[in-house]
Amino acid sequence: MAKEYEVVIIGGGPAGLSAGIYTSRARLRSLLIERGPVGGQIADAELVENYPGFPQGISGMELGQLIHQQATRYGLETLQAEATGLELQGEKRMVITTKGKFTAKAIIIASGSERSKLGIPGEEGLTGKGVSYCATCDAPFFKEKPVAVVGGGDAAITEALHLVKFAAKVKVIHRRNELRATKILQEKAMAEPKIEFLWDTKVEGIEGKDRVNRLNLSNVVTGEKSTLDVAGVFVAVGFKPNTDYLKGVLPVDDAGYIVTNERMETKIPGVFAAGDVRLNSAQQAITAAGDGATAAIYAEKFLSE
Ligand SMILES: Cc1cc2nc3c(=O)[nH]c(=O)nc-3n(C[C@H](O)[C@H](O)[C@H](O)COP(=O)(O)OP(=O)(O)OC[C@H]3O[C@@H](n4cnc5c(N)ncnc54)[C@H](O)[C@@H]3O)c2cc1C
């Protein structure tokens, strides 16, 4: 028989963990389901300098563990498993996981999103050691160093414009010969002396022993190979929300993001979404935590009504 909970939270990043603090303190029987280590994406951040309460900064992994400890202290249960589907008919909703089924009166979806990866040699091993997916987070580590940004859309150009405040030089590497970014961003980037463009170019590999030091490039038109010495590479080729397991059950937009209102309610009563998984999230730890708290507060209201 499926174990029963009042609230099941899917995802143990800042959004899910913060929701867990609130639902547990509201004395709601709560289960958090996380497929990996708790902390979510923030656990990959070497140093988080913009989360309130830590004037010297804090490692992302420690931050995740501290929020988890805080939630556990108030009774949040954690299960290491992957949510693979939902059944939303009837008053009791069911979360299906790799370790069994769980019923819930309310569900908070906080399964986050991930930066699309390049899928090239060196990328995985050097993530957090010069390979980054977040300039807002990591740019200050590259003061006066040469860096590259991969991509040609809004995200890539926004990252490049942020990086010029820190880096010595920013090379934008794009596989086409023109940018997809909005015109105003393009104009700003073109006028910025620290930014240079490498057109028609793709990155084939990232080299470095303990830290990134070189990119292997190839020209997609001529096939010519080259290398570029950099201390860091920021990959900005898009985001992918973790919502595959919701297909056919919960409406998502074309890109896979969940649409919510300001109470974090989805189109289905009793089902909430919080953090990077929802459309128009600011994709920061603090905003995800805020979403989680909001979702939990309105889940509690939903259950008491
Ligand atoms: C390298 C890096 C550095 C960053 N630095 C900063 C920073 O300095 N400051 C800042 O504010 N933000 C930073 N960010 C962004 C920040 O980490 C995210 O905005 C935040 O973690 C989003 O929180 P979330 O809880 O919504 O989602 P996530 O953190 O993505 O957490 C979602 C969790 O859900 C789990 N999950 C997904 N699918 C399932 C499933 N089917 N079943 C079970 N579990 C599932 C995932 O394993 C994950 O743990 C950084 C991100 C990265 C990658």
CSV table of C-alpha atoms and ligand atoms in Angstrom, one decimal:
chain,number,residue,atom,x,y,z
A,1,MET,CA,0.0,0.0,0.0
A,2,ALA,CA,1.2,3.5,-0.8
A,3,LYS,CA,2.5,5.5,2.2
A,4,GLU,CA,0.4,8.6,2.9
A,5,TYR,CA,1.6,12.1,3.4
A,6,GLU,CA,-0.1,15.5,3.5
A,7,VAL,CA,2.6,17.1,1.3
A,8,VAL,CA,5.1,15.5,-1.0
A,9,ILE,CA,7.8,17.7,-2.4
A,10,ILE,CA,9.7,16.7,-5.5
A,11,GLY,CA,13.3,18.0,-5.6
A,12,GLY,CA,15.8,18.8,-2.8
A,13,GLY,CA,17.3,22.1,-4.1
A,14,PRO,CA,16.8,25.5,-2.4
A,15,ALA,CA,13.1,25.6,-3.5
A,16,GLY,CA,12.1,22.1,-2.3
A,17,LEU,CA,14.2,22.3,0.9
A,18,SER,CA,12.7,25.7,1.8
A,19,ALA,CA,9.2,24.4,1.1
A,20,GLY,CA,10.1,21.5,3.5
A,21,ILE,CA,11.0,23.9,6.3
A,22,TYR,CA,7.6,25.6,6.0
A,23,THR,CA,5.4,22.5,5.6
A,24,SER,CA,7.2,20.7,8.5
A,25,ARG,CA,6.9,23.7,10.8
A,26,ALA,CA,3.2,23.8,9.9
A,27,ARG,CA,3.1,20.2,11.3
A,28,LEU,CA,2.1,18.8,7.9
A,29,ARG,CA,3.4,15.2,7.4
A,30,SER,CA,5.9,15.9,4.6
A,31,LEU,CA,8.1,13.9,2.4
A,32,LEU,CA,10.9,15.3,0.1
A,33,ILE,CA,11.9,13.1,-2.8
A,34,GLU,CA,15.4,13.8,-4.2
A,35,ARG,CA,17.2,11.7,-6.8
A,36,GLY,CA,20.7,12.9,-6.1
A,37,PRO,CA,22.4,14.5,-3.1
A,38,VAL,CA,20.4,17.2,-1.4
A,39,GLY,CA,21.2,20.8,-2.4
A,40,GLY,CA,20.3,20.8,-6.1
A,41,GLN,CA,22.3,23.0,-8.5
A,42,ILE,CA,23.6,25.3,-5.8
A,43,ALA,CA,25.7,22.4,-4.4
A,44,ASP,CA,27.9,22.8,-7.6
A,45,ALA,CA,28.8,26.4,-6.6
A,46,GLU,CA,32.2,26.7,-5.1
A,47,LEU,CA,31.3,29.8,-3.2
A,48,VAL,CA,27.9,31.5,-2.9
A,49,GLU,CA,28.3,35.2,-2.2
A,50,ASN,CA,24.7,36.4,-2.8
A,51,TYR,CA,22.7,34.3,-0.4
A,52,PRO,CA,21.6,36.5,2.6
A,53,GLY,CA,23.0,35.7,6.0
A,54,PHE,CA,26.5,34.6,5.0
A,55,PRO,CA,28.6,37.8,4.8
A,56,GLN,CA,31.8,35.9,4.0
A,57,GLY,CA,30.0,33.6,1.5
A,58,ILE,CA,29.4,29.9,1.9
A,59,SER,CA,30.1,26.8,-0.2
A,60,GLY,CA,27.0,25.8,-2.2
A,61,MET,CA,27.3,22.3,-0.8
A,62,GLU,CA,27.3,23.5,2.8
A,63,LEU,CA,24.4,25.8,2.1
A,64,GLY,CA,22.3,22.9,0.8
A,65,GLN,CA,23.2,20.7,3.7
A,66,LEU,CA,22.4,23.4,6.2
A,67,ILE,CA,18.9,24.1,4.7
A,68,HIS,CA,18.3,20.3,4.7
A,69,GLN,CA,19.3,20.1,8.4
A,70,GLN,CA,17.0,22.9,9.2
A,71,ALA,CA,14.0,21.2,7.5
A,72,THR,CA,14.8,17.8,9.0
A,73,ARG,CA,14.9,19.3,12.5
A,74,TYR,CA,11.2,20.1,12.1
A,75,GLY,CA,10.3,16.6,10.9
A,76,LEU,CA,10.7,16.6,7.1
A,77,GLU,CA,11.3,13.1,5.8
A,78,THR,CA,13.7,12.6,2.9
A,79,LEU,CA,13.7,9.8,0.4
A,80,GLN,CA,16.5,9.3,-2.1
A,81,ALA,CA,14.6,8.3,-5.2
A,82,GLU,CA,13.6,9.6,-8.6
A,83,ALA,CA,10.0,10.7,-9.2
A,84,THR,CA,8.9,9.1,-12.4
A,85,GLY,CA,5.3,10.1,-12.7
A,86,LEU,CA,2.2,11.5,-11.0
A,87,GLU,CA,-1.4,10.4,-10.8
A,88,LEU,CA,-3.6,13.4,-10.2
A,89,GLN,CA,-7.2,12.0,-10.3
A,90,GLY,CA,-9.2,11.9,-7.1
A,91,GLU,CA,-8.6,13.7,-3.8
A,92,LYS,CA,-5.5,11.8,-3.0
A,93,ARG,CA,-2.7,12.4,-5.5
A,94,MET,CA,-0.1,9.8,-6.1
A,95,VAL,CA,3.7,10.4,-6.7
A,96,ILE,CA,5.3,7.4,-8.4
A,97,THR,CA,9.0,7.0,-7.7
A,98,THR,CA,11.8,4.4,-8.2
A,99,LYS,CA,11.2,3.4,-4.6
A,100,GLY,CA,7.4,3.0,-4.6
A,101,LYS,CA,4.3,5.1,-4.6
A,102,PHE,CA,3.3,7.8,-2.1
A,103,THR,CA,0.0,9.5,-1.8
A,104,ALA,CA,-0.2,13.2,-1.0
A,105,LYS,CA,-3.0,15.7,-0.5
A,106,ALA,CA,-0.8,18.4,-1.9
A,107,ILE,CA,2.3,18.2,-4.2
A,108,ILE,CA,5.1,20.8,-4.5
A,109,ILE,CA,7.1,20.3,-7.7
A,110,ALA,CA,10.6,21.7,-7.2
A,111,SER,CA,12.6,19.6,-9.6
A,112,GLY,CA,14.6,22.6,-11.0
A,113,SER,CA,16.2,22.9,-14.3
A,114,GLU,CA,19.7,22.3,-15.7
A,115,ARG,CA,21.8,24.2,-18.1
A,116,SER,CA,22.0,22.4,-21.4
A,117,LYS,CA,25.4,20.8,-21.7
A,118,LEU,CA,27.8,20.8,-24.7
A,119,GLY,CA,28.5,17.1,-24.2
A,120,ILE,CA,32.1,17.4,-25.1
A,121,PRO,CA,35.3,15.9,-23.6
A,122,GLY,CA,36.5,17.7,-20.5
A,123,GLU,CA,33.2,19.4,-19.7
A,124,GLU,CA,32.0,17.2,-16.9
A,125,GLY,CA,35.4,16.7,-15.2
A,126,LEU,CA,36.1,20.5,-15.2
A,127,THR,CA,32.7,21.7,-14.1
A,128,GLY,CA,33.3,24.0,-11.1
A,129,LYS,CA,37.0,24.1,-12.0
A,130,GLY,CA,36.7,26.7,-14.8
A,131,VAL,CA,33.6,25.3,-16.6
A,132,SER,CA,30.6,27.3,-15.4
A,133,TYR,CA,27.0,27.5,-16.3
A,134,CYS,CA,26.3,30.7,-14.3
A,135,ALA,CA,28.2,34.0,-14.8
A,136,THR,CA,26.2,35.8,-12.1
A,137,CYS,CA,27.5,33.2,-9.7
A,138,ASP,CA,31.1,32.6,-10.8
A,139,ALA,CA,32.3,35.7,-12.7
A,140,PRO,CA,34.2,37.2,-9.7
A,141,PHE,CA,36.5,34.1,-9.7
A,142,PHE,CA,37.9,35.2,-13.1
A,143,LYS,CA,39.3,38.7,-12.2
A,144,GLU,CA,41.7,39.9,-15.0
A,145,LYS,CA,41.7,36.5,-16.6
A,146,PRO,CA,40.7,35.5,-20.2
A,147,VAL,CA,37.4,33.7,-20.5
A,148,ALA,CA,35.1,32.4,-23.2
A,149,VAL,CA,31.3,32.3,-23.4
A,150,VAL,CA,29.7,29.6,-25.6
A,151,GLY,CA,26.4,30.5,-27.2
A,152,GLY,CA,24.8,33.3,-29.2
A,153,GLY,CA,21.4,33.9,-27.5
A,154,ASP,CA,20.2,36.3,-24.8
A,155,ALA,CA,21.7,34.2,-22.1
A,156,ALA,CA,25.1,34.0,-23.7
A,157,ILE,CA,25.3,37.8,-24.4
A,158,THR,CA,24.0,38.7,-20.9
A,159,GLU,CA,26.7,36.4,-19.4
A,160,ALA,CA,29.4,38.1,-21.6
A,161,LEU,CA,28.2,41.6,-20.6
A,162,HIS,CA,28.3,40.6,-16.9
A,163,LEU,CA,31.8,39.0,-17.3
A,164,VAL,CA,33.4,42.2,-18.7
A,165,LYS,CA,33.2,43.7,-15.2
A,166,PHE,CA,35.7,41.1,-14.0
A,167,ALA,CA,37.5,39.3,-16.8
A,168,ALA,CA,40.5,40.6,-18.9
A,169,LYS,CA,38.9,39.5,-22.2
A,170,VAL,CA,35.7,37.7,-23.1
A,171,LYS,CA,35.6,35.7,-26.3
A,172,VAL,CA,32.0,34.8,-27.4
A,173,ILE,CA,32.1,31.5,-29.4
A,174,HIS,CA,29.1,31.0,-31.6
A,175,ARG,CA,28.5,28.3,-34.1
A,176,ARG,CA,26.7,30.7,-36.5
A,177,ASN,CA,27.8,33.9,-38.2
A,178,GLU,CA,25.3,36.1,-36.4
A,179,LEU,CA,23.8,36.3,-32.9
A,180,ARG,CA,20.3,35.2,-31.9
A,181,ALA,CA,20.3,37.6,-29.0
A,182,THR,CA,17.9,40.6,-29.0
A,183,LYS,CA,19.2,43.6,-30.9
A,184,ILE,CA,19.8,45.8,-27.9
A,185,LEU,CA,22.0,43.2,-26.3
A,186,GLN,CA,23.9,42.7,-29.5
A,187,GLU,CA,24.5,46.4,-29.8
A,188,LYS,CA,25.9,46.6,-26.2
A,189,ALA,CA,28.1,43.6,-26.8
A,190,MET,CA,29.5,44.9,-30.1
A,191,ALA,CA,30.3,48.3,-28.4
A,192,GLU,CA,32.2,46.6,-25.6
A,193,PRO,CA,35.9,46.6,-26.2
A,194,LYS,CA,36.6,43.6,-24.0
A,195,ILE,CA,34.3,41.4,-26.0
A,196,GLU,CA,35.5,39.6,-29.1
A,197,PHE,CA,33.6,37.2,-31.3
A,198,LEU,CA,34.6,33.9,-32.8
A,199,TRP,CA,32.0,33.1,-35.5
A,200,ASP,CA,31.1,29.8,-37.2
A,201,THR,CA,33.0,28.1,-34.4
A,202,LYS,CA,32.2,25.2,-32.2
A,203,VAL,CA,34.0,24.0,-29.1
A,204,GLU,CA,35.1,20.4,-29.4
A,205,GLY,CA,36.9,19.8,-26.2
A,206,ILE,CA,38.0,21.5,-22.9
A,207,GLU,CA,41.5,20.8,-21.6
A,208,GLY,CA,43.1,21.3,-18.2
A,209,LYS,CA,44.4,19.2,-15.4
A,210,ASP,CA,43.0,20.8,-12.2
A,211,ARG,CA,41.6,23.9,-13.9
A,212,VAL,CA,40.5,24.8,-17.4
A,213,ASN,CA,43.4,26.2,-19.5
A,214,ARG,CA,42.5,25.6,-23.2
A,215,LEU,CA,39.6,25.0,-25.6
A,216,ASN,CA,39.8,23.0,-28.7
A,217,LEU,CA,37.9,24.7,-31.5
A,218,SER,CA,36.8,23.9,-35.0
A,219,ASN,CA,35.4,26.2,-37.7
A,220,VAL,CA,32.1,24.7,-38.9
A,221,VAL,CA,32.5,26.2,-42.4
A,222,THR,CA,36.2,25.5,-43.2
A,223,GLY,CA,36.8,22.6,-40.8
A,224,GLU,CA,40.0,24.4,-39.6
A,225,LYS,CA,41.0,23.4,-36.1
A,226,SER,CA,42.5,25.8,-33.5
A,227,THR,CA,43.0,26.3,-29.8
A,228,LEU,CA,42.2,29.1,-27.4
A,229,ASP,CA,43.9,29.6,-24.0
A,230,VAL,CA,41.3,30.6,-21.3
A,231,ALA,CA,40.9,30.3,-17.6
A,232,GLY,CA,37.2,29.8,-17.7
A,233,VAL,CA,34.4,28.9,-20.1
A,234,PHE,CA,30.8,29.8,-19.5
A,235,VAL,CA,28.3,27.5,-21.3
A,236,ALA,CA,25.1,29.3,-22.2
A,237,VAL,CA,23.4,27.3,-24.8
A,238,GLY,CA,20.0,27.1,-23.0
A,239,PHE,CA,18.2,25.6,-20.0
A,240,LYS,CA,16.3,22.4,-19.7
A,241,PRO,CA,13.6,22.1,-17.0
A,242,ASN,CA,13.4,18.8,-15.2
A,243,THR,CA,9.8,18.1,-16.2
A,244,ASP,CA,10.0,15.0,-18.5
A,245,TYR,CA,8.3,12.9,-15.8
A,246,LEU,CA,5.2,15.2,-15.8
A,247,LYS,CA,4.4,14.8,-19.5
A,248,GLY,CA,0.8,14.3,-20.2
A,249,VAL,CA,-0.2,14.9,-16.5
A,250,LEU,CA,0.6,18.5,-15.8
A,251,PRO,CA,0.5,21.3,-18.5
A,252,VAL,CA,4.0,22.8,-19.3
A,253,ASP,CA,4.9,25.4,-21.8
A,254,ASP,CA,6.7,24.6,-25.1
A,255,ALA,CA,10.1,24.6,-23.4
A,256,GLY,CA,8.9,22.4,-20.6
A,257,TYR,CA,8.5,25.0,-17.8
A,258,ILE,CA,5.5,24.9,-15.5
A,259,VAL,CA,3.2,28.0,-15.5
A,260,THR,CA,2.1,29.1,-12.0
A,261,ASN,CA,0.4,32.2,-10.6
A,262,GLU,CA,1.9,34.3,-7.8
A,263,ARG,CA,0.9,31.7,-5.2
A,264,MET,CA,2.9,29.1,-7.1
A,265,GLU,CA,-0.4,27.3,-7.9
A,266,THR,CA,-0.4,25.3,-11.2
A,267,LYS,CA,-3.5,24.7,-13.3
A,268,ILE,CA,-4.3,21.7,-11.0
A,269,PRO,CA,-5.7,22.5,-7.5
A,270,GLY,CA,-3.3,21.2,-4.8
A,271,VAL,CA,-0.3,21.0,-7.2
A,272,PHE,CA,2.2,23.7,-6.8
A,273,ALA,CA,5.5,24.5,-8.5
A,274,ALA,CA,8.5,26.4,-7.2
A,275,GLY,CA,12.0,27.5,-8.2
A,276,ASP,CA,13.8,27.1,-11.5
A,277,VAL,CA,11.2,24.6,-12.8
A,278,ARG,CA,8.6,27.3,-13.2
A,279,LEU,CA,8.3,29.8,-16.0
A,280,ASN,CA,10.0,33.2,-15.5
A,281,SER,CA,11.9,32.1,-12.4
A,282,ALA,CA,14.9,34.4,-11.7
A,283,GLN,CA,17.0,31.2,-11.5
A,284,GLN,CA,18.8,32.1,-8.3
A,285,ALA,CA,19.0,30.2,-4.9
A,286,ILE,CA,17.3,33.0,-3.0
A,287,THR,CA,14.4,33.3,-5.4
A,288,ALA,CA,13.9,29.5,-5.5
A,289,ALA,CA,13.9,29.5,-1.7
A,290,GLY,CA,11.3,32.3,-1.7
A,291,ASP,CA,9.1,30.3,-4.2
A,292,GLY,CA,9.4,27.2,-2.0
A,293,ALA,CA,8.2,29.2,1.0
A,294,THR,CA,5.3,30.7,-1.0
A,295,ALA,CA,4.3,27.3,-2.3
A,296,ALA,CA,4.3,25.8,1.1
A,297,ILE,CA,2.2,28.6,2.7
A,298,TYR,CA,-0.5,28.2,0.0
A,299,ALA,CA,-0.3,24.4,0.2
A,300,GLU,CA,-1.1,24.7,3.9
A,301,LYS,CA,-4.0,27.1,3.1
A,302,PHE,CA,-5.3,24.7,0.4
A,303,LEU,CA,-5.2,21.8,2.9
A,304,SER,CA,-7.0,23.8,5.6
A,305,GLU,CA,-9.7,24.8,3.3
B,1,LIG,C1,27.5,26.1,-10.8
B,1,LIG,C2,26.4,26.9,-10.3
B,1,LIG,C3,26.6,28.0,-9.5
B,1,LIG,C4,25.5,28.7,-9.1
B,1,LIG,N1,25.8,29.7,-8.2
B,1,LIG,C5,24.7,30.5,-7.7
B,1,LIG,C6,25.0,31.5,-6.8
B,1,LIG,O1,26.1,31.9,-6.4
B,1,LIG,N2,23.9,32.2,-6.3
B,1,LIG,C7,22.6,31.9,-6.6
B,1,LIG,O2,21.7,32.5,-6.1
B,1,LIG,N3,22.4,30.9,-7.5
B,1,LIG,C8,23.4,30.2,-8.1
B,1,LIG,N4,23.1,29.2,-9.0
B,1,LIG,C9,21.8,29.0,-9.4
B,1,LIG,C10,21.0,28.2,-8.3
B,1,LIG,O3,21.8,27.1,-7.9
B,1,LIG,C11,19.6,27.7,-8.8
B,1,LIG,O4,18.9,28.9,-9.2
B,1,LIG,C12,18.8,27.0,-7.7
B,1,LIG,O5,19.5,25.9,-7.2
B,1,LIG,C13,17.4,26.6,-8.1
B,1,LIG,O6,16.9,25.9,-7.1
B,1,LIG,P1,15.7,24.9,-7.3
B,1,LIG,O7,15.4,24.2,-6.0
B,1,LIG,O8,14.5,25.5,-8.0
B,1,LIG,O9,16.2,23.8,-8.3
B,1,LIG,P2,17.5,22.9,-8.3
B,1,LIG,O10,18.6,23.5,-7.5
B,1,LIG,O11,17.8,22.6,-9.8
B,1,LIG,O12,17.1,21.6,-7.6
B,1,LIG,C14,16.2,20.6,-8.1
B,1,LIG,C15,16.5,19.3,-7.5
B,1,LIG,O13,15.5,18.4,-8.0
B,1,LIG,C16,16.1,17.1,-8.2
B,1,LIG,N5,15.3,16.4,-9.2
B,1,LIG,C17,15.0,16.8,-10.5
B,1,LIG,N6,14.2,15.9,-11.1
B,1,LIG,C18,13.9,15.0,-10.1
B,1,LIG,C19,13.0,13.8,-10.1
B,1,LIG,N7,12.3,13.4,-11.2
B,1,LIG,N8,12.9,13.1,-8.9
B,1,LIG,C20,13.6,13.5,-7.8
B,1,LIG,N9,14.4,14.6,-7.8
B,1,LIG,C21,14.5,15.3,-8.9
B,1,LIG,C22,17.5,17.5,-8.8
B,1,LIG,O14,18.4,16.4,-8.5
B,1,LIG,C23,17.8,18.7,-7.9
B,1,LIG,O15,18.5,18.3,-6.7
B,1,LIG,C24,24.2,28.4,-9.5
B,1,LIG,C25,24.0,27.3,-10.3
B,1,LIG,C26,25.0,26.6,-10.8
B,1,LIG,C27,24.8,25.4,-11.7
